[in-house]
CSV table of C-alpha atoms and ligand atoms in Angstrom, one decimal:
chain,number,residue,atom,x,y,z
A,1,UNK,CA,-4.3,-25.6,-2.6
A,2,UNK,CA,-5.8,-24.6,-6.2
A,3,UNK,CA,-3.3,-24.8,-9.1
A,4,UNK,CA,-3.9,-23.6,-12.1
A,5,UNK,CA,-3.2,-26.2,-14.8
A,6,UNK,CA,-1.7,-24.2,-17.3
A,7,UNK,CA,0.6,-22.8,-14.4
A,8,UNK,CA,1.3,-26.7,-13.6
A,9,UNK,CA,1.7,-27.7,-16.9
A,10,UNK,CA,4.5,-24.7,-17.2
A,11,UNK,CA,6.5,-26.6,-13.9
A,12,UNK,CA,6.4,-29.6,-15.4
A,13,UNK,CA,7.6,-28.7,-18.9
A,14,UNK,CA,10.3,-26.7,-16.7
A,15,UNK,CA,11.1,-30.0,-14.9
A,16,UNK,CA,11.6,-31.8,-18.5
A,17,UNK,CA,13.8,-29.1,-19.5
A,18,UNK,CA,16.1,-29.1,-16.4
A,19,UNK,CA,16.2,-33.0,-17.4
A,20,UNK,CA,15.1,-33.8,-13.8
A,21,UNK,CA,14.7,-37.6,-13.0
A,22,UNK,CA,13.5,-40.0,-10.4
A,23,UNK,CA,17.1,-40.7,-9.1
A,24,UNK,CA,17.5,-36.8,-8.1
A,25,UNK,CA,17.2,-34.7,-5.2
A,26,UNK,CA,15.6,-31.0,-5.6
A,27,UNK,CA,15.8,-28.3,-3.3
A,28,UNK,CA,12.4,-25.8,-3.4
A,29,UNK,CA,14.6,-22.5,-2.2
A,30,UNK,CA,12.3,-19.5,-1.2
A,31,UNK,CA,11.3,-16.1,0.3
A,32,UNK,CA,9.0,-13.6,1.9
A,33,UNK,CA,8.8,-12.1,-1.6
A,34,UNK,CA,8.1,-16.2,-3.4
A,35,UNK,CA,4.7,-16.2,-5.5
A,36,UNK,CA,2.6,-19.0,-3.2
A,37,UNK,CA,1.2,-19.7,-6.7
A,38,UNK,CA,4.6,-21.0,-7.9
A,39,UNK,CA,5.1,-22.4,-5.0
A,40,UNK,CA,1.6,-24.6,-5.3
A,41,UNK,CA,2.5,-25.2,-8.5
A,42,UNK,CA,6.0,-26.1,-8.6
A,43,UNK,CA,5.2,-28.5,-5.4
A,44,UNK,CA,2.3,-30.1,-7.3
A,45,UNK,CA,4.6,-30.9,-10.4
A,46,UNK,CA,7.3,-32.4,-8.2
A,47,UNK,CA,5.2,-34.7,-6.2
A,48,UNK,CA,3.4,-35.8,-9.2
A,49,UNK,CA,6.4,-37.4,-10.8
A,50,UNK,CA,7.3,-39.1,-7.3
A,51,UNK,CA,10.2,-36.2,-7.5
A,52,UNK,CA,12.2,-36.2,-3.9
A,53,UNK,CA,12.0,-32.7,-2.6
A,54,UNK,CA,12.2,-30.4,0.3
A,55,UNK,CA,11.1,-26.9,0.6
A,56,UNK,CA,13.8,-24.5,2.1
A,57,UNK,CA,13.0,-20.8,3.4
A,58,UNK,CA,15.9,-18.9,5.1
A,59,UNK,CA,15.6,-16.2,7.0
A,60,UNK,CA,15.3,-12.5,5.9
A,61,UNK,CA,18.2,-10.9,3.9
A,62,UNK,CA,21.1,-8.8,5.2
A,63,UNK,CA,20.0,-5.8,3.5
A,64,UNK,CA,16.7,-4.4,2.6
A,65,UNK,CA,16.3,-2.7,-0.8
A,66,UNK,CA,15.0,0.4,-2.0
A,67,UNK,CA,10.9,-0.3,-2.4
A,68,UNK,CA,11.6,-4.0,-1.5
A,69,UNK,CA,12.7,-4.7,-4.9
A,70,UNK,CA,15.0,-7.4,-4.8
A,71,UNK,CA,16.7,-6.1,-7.8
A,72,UNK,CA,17.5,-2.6,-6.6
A,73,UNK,CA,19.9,-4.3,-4.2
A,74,UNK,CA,22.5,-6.9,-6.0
A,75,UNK,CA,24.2,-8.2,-3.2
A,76,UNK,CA,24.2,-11.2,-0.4
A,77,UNK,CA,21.0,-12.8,0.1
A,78,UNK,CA,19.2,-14.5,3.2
A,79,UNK,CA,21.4,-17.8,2.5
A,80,UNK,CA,24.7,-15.5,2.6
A,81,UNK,CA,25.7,-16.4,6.6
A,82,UNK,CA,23.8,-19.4,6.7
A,83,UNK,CA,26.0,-22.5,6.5
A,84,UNK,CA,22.9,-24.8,7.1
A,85,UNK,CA,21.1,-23.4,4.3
A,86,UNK,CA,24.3,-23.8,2.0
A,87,UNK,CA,25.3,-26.7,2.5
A,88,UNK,CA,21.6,-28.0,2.0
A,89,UNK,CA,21.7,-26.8,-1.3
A,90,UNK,CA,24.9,-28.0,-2.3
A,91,UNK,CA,23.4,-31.6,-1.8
A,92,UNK,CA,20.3,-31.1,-4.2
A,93,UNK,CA,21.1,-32.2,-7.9
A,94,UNK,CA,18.3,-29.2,-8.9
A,95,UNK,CA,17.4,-26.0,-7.0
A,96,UNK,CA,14.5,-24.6,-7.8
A,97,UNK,CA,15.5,-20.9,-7.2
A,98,UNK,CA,11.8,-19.1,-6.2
A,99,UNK,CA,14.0,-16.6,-3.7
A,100,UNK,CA,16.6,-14.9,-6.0
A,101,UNK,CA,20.4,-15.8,-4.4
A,102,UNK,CA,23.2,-13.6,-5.3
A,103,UNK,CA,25.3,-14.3,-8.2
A,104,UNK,CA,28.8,-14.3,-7.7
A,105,UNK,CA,29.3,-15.2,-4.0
A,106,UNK,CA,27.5,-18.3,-2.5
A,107,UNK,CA,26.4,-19.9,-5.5
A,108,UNK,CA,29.3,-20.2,-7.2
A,109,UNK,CA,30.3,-23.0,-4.6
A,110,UNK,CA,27.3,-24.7,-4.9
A,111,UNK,CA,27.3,-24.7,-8.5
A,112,UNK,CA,30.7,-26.2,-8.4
A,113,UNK,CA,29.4,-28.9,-6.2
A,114,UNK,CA,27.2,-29.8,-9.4
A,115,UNK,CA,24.1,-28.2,-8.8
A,116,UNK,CA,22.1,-26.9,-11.2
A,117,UNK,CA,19.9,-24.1,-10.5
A,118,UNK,CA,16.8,-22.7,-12.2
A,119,UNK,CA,15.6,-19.5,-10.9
A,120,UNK,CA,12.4,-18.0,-11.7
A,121,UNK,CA,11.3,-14.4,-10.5
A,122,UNK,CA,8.6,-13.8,-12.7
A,123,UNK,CA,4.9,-13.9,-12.0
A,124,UNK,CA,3.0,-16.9,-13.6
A,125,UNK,CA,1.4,-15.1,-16.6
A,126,UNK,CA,5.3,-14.3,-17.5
A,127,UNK,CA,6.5,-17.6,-16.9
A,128,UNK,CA,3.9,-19.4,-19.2
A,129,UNK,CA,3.9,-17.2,-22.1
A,130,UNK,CA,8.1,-16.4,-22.1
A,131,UNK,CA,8.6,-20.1,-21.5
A,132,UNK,CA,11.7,-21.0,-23.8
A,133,UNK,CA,12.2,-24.5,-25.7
A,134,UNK,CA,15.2,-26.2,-28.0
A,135,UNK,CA,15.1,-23.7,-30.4
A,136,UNK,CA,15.5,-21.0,-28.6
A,137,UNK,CA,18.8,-22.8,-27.0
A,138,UNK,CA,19.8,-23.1,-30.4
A,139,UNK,CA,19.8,-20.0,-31.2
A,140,UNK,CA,21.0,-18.7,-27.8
A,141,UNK,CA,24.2,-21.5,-27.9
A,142,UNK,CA,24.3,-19.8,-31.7
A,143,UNK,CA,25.4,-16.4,-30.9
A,144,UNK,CA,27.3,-18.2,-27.6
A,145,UNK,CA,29.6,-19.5,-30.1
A,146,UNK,CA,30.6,-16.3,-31.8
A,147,UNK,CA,30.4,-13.7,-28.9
A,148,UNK,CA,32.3,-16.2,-26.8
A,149,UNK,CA,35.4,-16.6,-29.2
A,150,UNK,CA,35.3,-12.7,-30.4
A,151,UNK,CA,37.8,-10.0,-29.4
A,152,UNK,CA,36.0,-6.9,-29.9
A,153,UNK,CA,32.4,-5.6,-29.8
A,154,UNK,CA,31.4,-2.2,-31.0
A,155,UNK,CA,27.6,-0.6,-30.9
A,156,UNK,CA,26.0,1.7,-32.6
A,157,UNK,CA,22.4,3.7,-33.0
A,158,UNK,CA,21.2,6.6,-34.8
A,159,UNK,CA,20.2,8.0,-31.0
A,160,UNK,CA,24.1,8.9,-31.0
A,161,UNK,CA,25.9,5.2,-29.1
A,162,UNK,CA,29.0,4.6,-30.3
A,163,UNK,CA,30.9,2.2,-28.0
A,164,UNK,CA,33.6,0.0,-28.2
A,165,UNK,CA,34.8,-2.9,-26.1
A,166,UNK,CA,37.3,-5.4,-25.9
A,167,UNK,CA,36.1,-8.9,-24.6
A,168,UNK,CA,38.6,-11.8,-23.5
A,169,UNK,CA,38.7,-11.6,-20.0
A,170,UNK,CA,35.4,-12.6,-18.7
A,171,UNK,CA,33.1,-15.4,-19.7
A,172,UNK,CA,30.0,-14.9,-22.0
A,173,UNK,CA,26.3,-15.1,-20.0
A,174,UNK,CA,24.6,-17.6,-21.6
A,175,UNK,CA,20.7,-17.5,-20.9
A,176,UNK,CA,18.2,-19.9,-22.2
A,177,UNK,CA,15.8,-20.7,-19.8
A,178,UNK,CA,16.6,-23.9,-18.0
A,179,UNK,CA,19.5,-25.1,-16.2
A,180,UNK,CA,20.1,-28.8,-17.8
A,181,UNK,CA,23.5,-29.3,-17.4
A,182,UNK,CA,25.7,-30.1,-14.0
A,183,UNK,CA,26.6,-26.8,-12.3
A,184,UNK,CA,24.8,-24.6,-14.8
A,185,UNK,CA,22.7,-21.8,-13.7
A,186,UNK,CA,19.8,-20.0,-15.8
A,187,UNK,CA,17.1,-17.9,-15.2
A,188,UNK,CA,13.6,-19.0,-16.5
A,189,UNK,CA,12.4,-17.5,-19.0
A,190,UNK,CA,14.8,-15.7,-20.5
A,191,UNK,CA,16.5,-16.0,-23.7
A,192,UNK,CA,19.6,-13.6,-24.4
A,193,UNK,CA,23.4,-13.8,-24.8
A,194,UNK,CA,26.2,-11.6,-23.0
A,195,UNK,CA,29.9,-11.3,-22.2
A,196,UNK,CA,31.8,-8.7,-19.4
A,197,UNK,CA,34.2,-6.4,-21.3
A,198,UNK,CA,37.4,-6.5,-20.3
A,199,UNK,CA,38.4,-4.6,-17.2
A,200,UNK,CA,38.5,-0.7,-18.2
A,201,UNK,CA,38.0,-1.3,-22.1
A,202,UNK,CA,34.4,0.4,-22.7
A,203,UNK,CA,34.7,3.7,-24.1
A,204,UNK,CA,33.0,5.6,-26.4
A,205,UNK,CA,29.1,7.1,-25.7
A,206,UNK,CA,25.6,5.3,-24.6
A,207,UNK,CA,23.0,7.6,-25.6
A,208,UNK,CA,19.6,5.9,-23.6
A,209,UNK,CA,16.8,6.6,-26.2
A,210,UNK,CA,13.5,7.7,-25.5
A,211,UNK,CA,11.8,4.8,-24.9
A,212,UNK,CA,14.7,2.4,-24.0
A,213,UNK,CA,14.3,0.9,-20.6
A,214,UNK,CA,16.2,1.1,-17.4
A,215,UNK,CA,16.1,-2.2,-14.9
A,216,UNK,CA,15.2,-1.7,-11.6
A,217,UNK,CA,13.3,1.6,-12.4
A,218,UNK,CA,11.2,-0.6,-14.8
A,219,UNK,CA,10.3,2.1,-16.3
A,220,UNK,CA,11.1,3.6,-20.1
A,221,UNK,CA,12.9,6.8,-20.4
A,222,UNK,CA,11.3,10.0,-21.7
A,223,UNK,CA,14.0,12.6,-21.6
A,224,UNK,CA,17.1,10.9,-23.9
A,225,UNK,CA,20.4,10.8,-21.2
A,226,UNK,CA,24.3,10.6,-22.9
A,227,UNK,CA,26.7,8.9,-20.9
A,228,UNK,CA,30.2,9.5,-21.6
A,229,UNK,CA,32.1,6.5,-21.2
A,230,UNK,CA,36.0,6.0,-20.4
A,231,UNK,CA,38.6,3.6,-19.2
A,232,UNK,CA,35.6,1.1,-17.9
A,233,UNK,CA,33.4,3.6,-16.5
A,234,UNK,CA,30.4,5.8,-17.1
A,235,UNK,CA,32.4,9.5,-16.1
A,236,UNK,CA,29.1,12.1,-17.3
A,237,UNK,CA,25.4,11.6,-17.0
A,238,UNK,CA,23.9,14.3,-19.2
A,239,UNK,CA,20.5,15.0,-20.5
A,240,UNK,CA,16.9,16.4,-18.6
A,241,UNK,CA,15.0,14.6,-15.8
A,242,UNK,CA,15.4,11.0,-16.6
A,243,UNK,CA,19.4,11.8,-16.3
A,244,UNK,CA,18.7,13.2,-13.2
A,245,UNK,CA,17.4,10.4,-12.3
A,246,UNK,CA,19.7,8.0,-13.2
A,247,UNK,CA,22.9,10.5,-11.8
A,248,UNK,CA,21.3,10.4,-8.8
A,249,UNK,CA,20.4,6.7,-8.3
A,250,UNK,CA,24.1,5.5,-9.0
A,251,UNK,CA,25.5,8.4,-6.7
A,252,UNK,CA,23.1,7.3,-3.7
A,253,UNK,CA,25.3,4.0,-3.1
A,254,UNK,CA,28.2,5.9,-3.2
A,255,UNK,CA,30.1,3.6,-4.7
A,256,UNK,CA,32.6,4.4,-7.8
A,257,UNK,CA,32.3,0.6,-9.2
A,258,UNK,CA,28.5,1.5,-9.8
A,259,UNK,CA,29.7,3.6,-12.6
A,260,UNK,CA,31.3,0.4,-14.4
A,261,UNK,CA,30.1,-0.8,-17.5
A,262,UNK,CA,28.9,-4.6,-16.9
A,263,UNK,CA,27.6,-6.9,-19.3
A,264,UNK,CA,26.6,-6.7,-22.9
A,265,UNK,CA,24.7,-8.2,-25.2
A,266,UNK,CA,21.3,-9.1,-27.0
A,267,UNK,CA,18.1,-10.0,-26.8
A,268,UNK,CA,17.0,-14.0,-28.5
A,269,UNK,CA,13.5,-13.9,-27.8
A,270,UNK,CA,11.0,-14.0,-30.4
A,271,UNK,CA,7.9,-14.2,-27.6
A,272,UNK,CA,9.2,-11.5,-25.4
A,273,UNK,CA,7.9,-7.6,-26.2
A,274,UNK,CA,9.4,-4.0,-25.5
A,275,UNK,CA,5.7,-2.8,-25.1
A,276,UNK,CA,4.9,-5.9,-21.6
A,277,UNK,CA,7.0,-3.6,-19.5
A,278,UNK,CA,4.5,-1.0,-19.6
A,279,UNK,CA,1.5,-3.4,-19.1
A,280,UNK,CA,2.7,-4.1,-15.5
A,281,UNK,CA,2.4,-2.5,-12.2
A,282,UNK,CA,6.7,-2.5,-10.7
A,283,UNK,CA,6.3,-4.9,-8.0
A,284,UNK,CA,4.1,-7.5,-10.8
A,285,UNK,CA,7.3,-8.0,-12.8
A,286,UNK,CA,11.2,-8.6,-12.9
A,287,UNK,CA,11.2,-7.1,-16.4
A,288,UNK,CA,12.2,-10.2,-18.4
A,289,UNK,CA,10.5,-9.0,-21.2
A,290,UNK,CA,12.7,-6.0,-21.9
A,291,UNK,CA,15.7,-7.9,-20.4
A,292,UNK,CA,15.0,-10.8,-23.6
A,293,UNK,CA,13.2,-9.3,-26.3
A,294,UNK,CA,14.3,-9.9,-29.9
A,295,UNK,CA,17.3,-7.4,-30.6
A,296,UNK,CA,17.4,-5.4,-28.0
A,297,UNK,CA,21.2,-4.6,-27.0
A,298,UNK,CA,21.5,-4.6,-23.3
A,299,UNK,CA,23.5,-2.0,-21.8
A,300,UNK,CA,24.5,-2.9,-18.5
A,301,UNK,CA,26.2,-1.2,-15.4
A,302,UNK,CA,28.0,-2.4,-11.9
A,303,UNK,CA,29.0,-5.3,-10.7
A,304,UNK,CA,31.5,-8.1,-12.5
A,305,UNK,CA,32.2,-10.4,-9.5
A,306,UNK,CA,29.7,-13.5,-11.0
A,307,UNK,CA,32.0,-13.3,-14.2
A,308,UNK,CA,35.5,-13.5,-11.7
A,309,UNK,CA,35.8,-10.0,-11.5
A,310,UNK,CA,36.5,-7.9,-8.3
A,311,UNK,CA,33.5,-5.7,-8.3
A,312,UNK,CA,31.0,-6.3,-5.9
A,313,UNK,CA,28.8,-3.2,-5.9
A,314,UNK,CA,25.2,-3.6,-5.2
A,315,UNK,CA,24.4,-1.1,-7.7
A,316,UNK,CA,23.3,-3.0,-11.4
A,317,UNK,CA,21.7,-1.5,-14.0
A,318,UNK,CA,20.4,-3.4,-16.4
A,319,UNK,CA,19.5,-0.6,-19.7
A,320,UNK,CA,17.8,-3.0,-22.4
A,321,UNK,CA,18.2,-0.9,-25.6
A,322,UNK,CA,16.4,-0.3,-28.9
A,323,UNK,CA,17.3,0.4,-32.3
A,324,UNK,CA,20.7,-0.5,-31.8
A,325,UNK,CA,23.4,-2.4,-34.5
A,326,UNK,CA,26.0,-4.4,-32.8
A,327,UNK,CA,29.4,-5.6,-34.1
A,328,UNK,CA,31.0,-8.7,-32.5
A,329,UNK,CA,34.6,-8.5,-34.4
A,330,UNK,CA,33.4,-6.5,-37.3
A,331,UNK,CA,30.6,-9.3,-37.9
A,332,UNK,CA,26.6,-7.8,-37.7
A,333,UNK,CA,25.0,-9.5,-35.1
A,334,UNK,CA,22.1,-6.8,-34.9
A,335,UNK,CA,21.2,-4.5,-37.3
A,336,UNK,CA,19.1,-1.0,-36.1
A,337,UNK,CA,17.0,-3.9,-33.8
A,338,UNK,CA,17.1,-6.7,-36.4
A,339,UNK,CA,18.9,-10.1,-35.6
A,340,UNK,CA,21.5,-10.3,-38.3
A,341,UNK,CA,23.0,-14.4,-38.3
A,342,UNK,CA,20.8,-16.7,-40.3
A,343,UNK,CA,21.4,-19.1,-37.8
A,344,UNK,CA,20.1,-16.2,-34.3
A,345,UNK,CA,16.9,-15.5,-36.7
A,346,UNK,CA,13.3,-16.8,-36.0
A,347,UNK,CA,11.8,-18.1,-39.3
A,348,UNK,CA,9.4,-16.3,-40.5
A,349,UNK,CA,9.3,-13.6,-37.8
A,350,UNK,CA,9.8,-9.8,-38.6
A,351,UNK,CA,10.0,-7.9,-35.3
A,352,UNK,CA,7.5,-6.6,-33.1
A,353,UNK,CA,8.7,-2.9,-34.2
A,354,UNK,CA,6.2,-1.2,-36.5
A,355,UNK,CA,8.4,2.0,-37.1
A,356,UNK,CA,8.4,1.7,-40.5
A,357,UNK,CA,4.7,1.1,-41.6
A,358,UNK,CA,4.5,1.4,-45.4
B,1,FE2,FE1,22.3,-7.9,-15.2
């Protein structure tokens, strides 16, 4: 085994974060598809600090997805009918998450059992340069604390979005990066904020930008696509080819609850670029850079069940956006891509756009 300091250093500074200590028990969950370099890693960092450990693989998943990306399929994974597995899990105090499980089903048991769970998806070069610290929890609890209280949100952009939402019914996301907290789950690194609208609420119209970015495709749009959006649900895909695209994607699970609109929100992170995406081959990333990046909105479609909704559809978009302005009951909370609250804003950062060069 070779480990890469910097890569070990990363797992170990992850470990401080999580708040893991002597005392505690940590489940190492993974998968055909786990980087052995994280896994090297991440073992190396937990036996140096004496950590008590075991390394869990379950068997292959129910379902296979499109291209074998994980993403393209958001439904039960390999632990879904495997009572050994979970009930391993729900004895570990931390899992370090290296397979992906599905939100909204099994882990919300073992997160009620206390666990805390960190997953991480990304390849290394990702997860050392996105890595996340206090102050981007600050910020990320910062807008928590306004999108989690508000009513309404409403989004703009000069591409033609104008939707509105209502927001009460489901919880907010809250993603900064580590899991330090009994039965908290997060997603490393990451650093954005979201909420579920309320069930049939979103309408209005999503115009997808060229440029803008659609998750799993990893790939930017080229060909701007309007989607008409009413009662909840996306009802008309219009535009050229990357429409077609996207029509025809959504329709091949024929499912109507793929049509849904899913979470919303915005992008916290001051380290994370619109431009990595295209720096990557597909299968090198899980596109945490557009998911995070400083203002974005993200646009999302599918599934609600991990907020304590009904849908379960295995068809989730997640549509990071740019350019946008977003209202959170009538307060700015991003202006045409630019963070708005004093207290969401990175001192003395401007934004990695360069549209206006003067
Ligand atoms: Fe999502």
């Amino acid at each position: 085994m070779t480990v890469d300091p910097a890569l070990l250093n990363a797992w170990t500074r992850l470990l401080d974060l999580c708040k893991l200590t002597k005392e505690e028990h940590v489940v190492l969950l993974t998968g055909a598809a786990s980087s052995s370099l994280h896994i090297d890693a991440a073992q190396l960092a937990l036996a140096l600090r004496g950590a008590s450990y075991l390394t869990l693989e379950p068997g292959a998943a129910p379902a296979v997805a499109v291209a074998g990306e994980s993403t393209a399929h958001y439904g039960p994974s390999a632990i879904a009918n495997n009572r050994l597995a979970q009930q391993t899990l729900k004895g570990a105090d931390l899992i370090v998450d290296l397979m992906g499980m599905y939100r909204g089903a099994e882990q919300d048991e073992i997160l009620a059992a206390g666990c805390r769970i960190i997953l991480v998806k990304e390849p290394p070069d990702v997860m050392m340069r996105l890595m996340t610290n206090a102050d981007d929890k600050r910020r990320v609890l910062a807008a928590n604390s306004v999108l989690s209280r508000a009513h309404r949100m409403h989004v703009r952009s000069d591409a033609g979005t104008d939707l509105h939402v209502t927001l009460g019914q489901y919880p907010t996301l809250v993603q900064y990066g580590y899991a330090d907290e009994p039965g908290r789950w997060d997603h490393c690194p990451s650093a954005f904020i979201a909420r579920w609208p309320d069930e049939g609420s979103a309408n209005g119209v999503v115009v997808l930008d060229s440029g803008d970015t659609i998750l799993p495709f990893k790939d930017y749009v080229r060909t701007p696509i309007r989607l008409e959006i009413r009662d909840g649900f996306v009802r008309r895909i219009e535009g050229g080819l990357d429409a077609r695209y996207l029509r025809d994607y959504i329709a091949s699970f024929n499912d109507p609850d793929g049509y849904a609109v899913s979470h919303l929100g915005w992008g916290l992170h001051d380290r994370a670029t619109w431009t990595a995406l295209g720096m990557y081959d597909k299968r090198q990333t899980n596109a945490m850079d557009a998911r995070s990046y400083y203002g974005n909105f993200m646009f999302s479609t599918g599934p609600n069940a991990e907020a304590g909704g009904s849908r379960h559809t295995p068809c989730h978009l997640d549509i990071p956006m740019s350019s946008c302005s977003i209202w959170v009951d009538d307060e700015p909370m991003v202006d045409h891509g630019n963070v708005v609250p004093a207290n969401q804003r990175v001192a003395g950062f401007a934004g990695h756009t360069t549209e206006d060069l003067s």
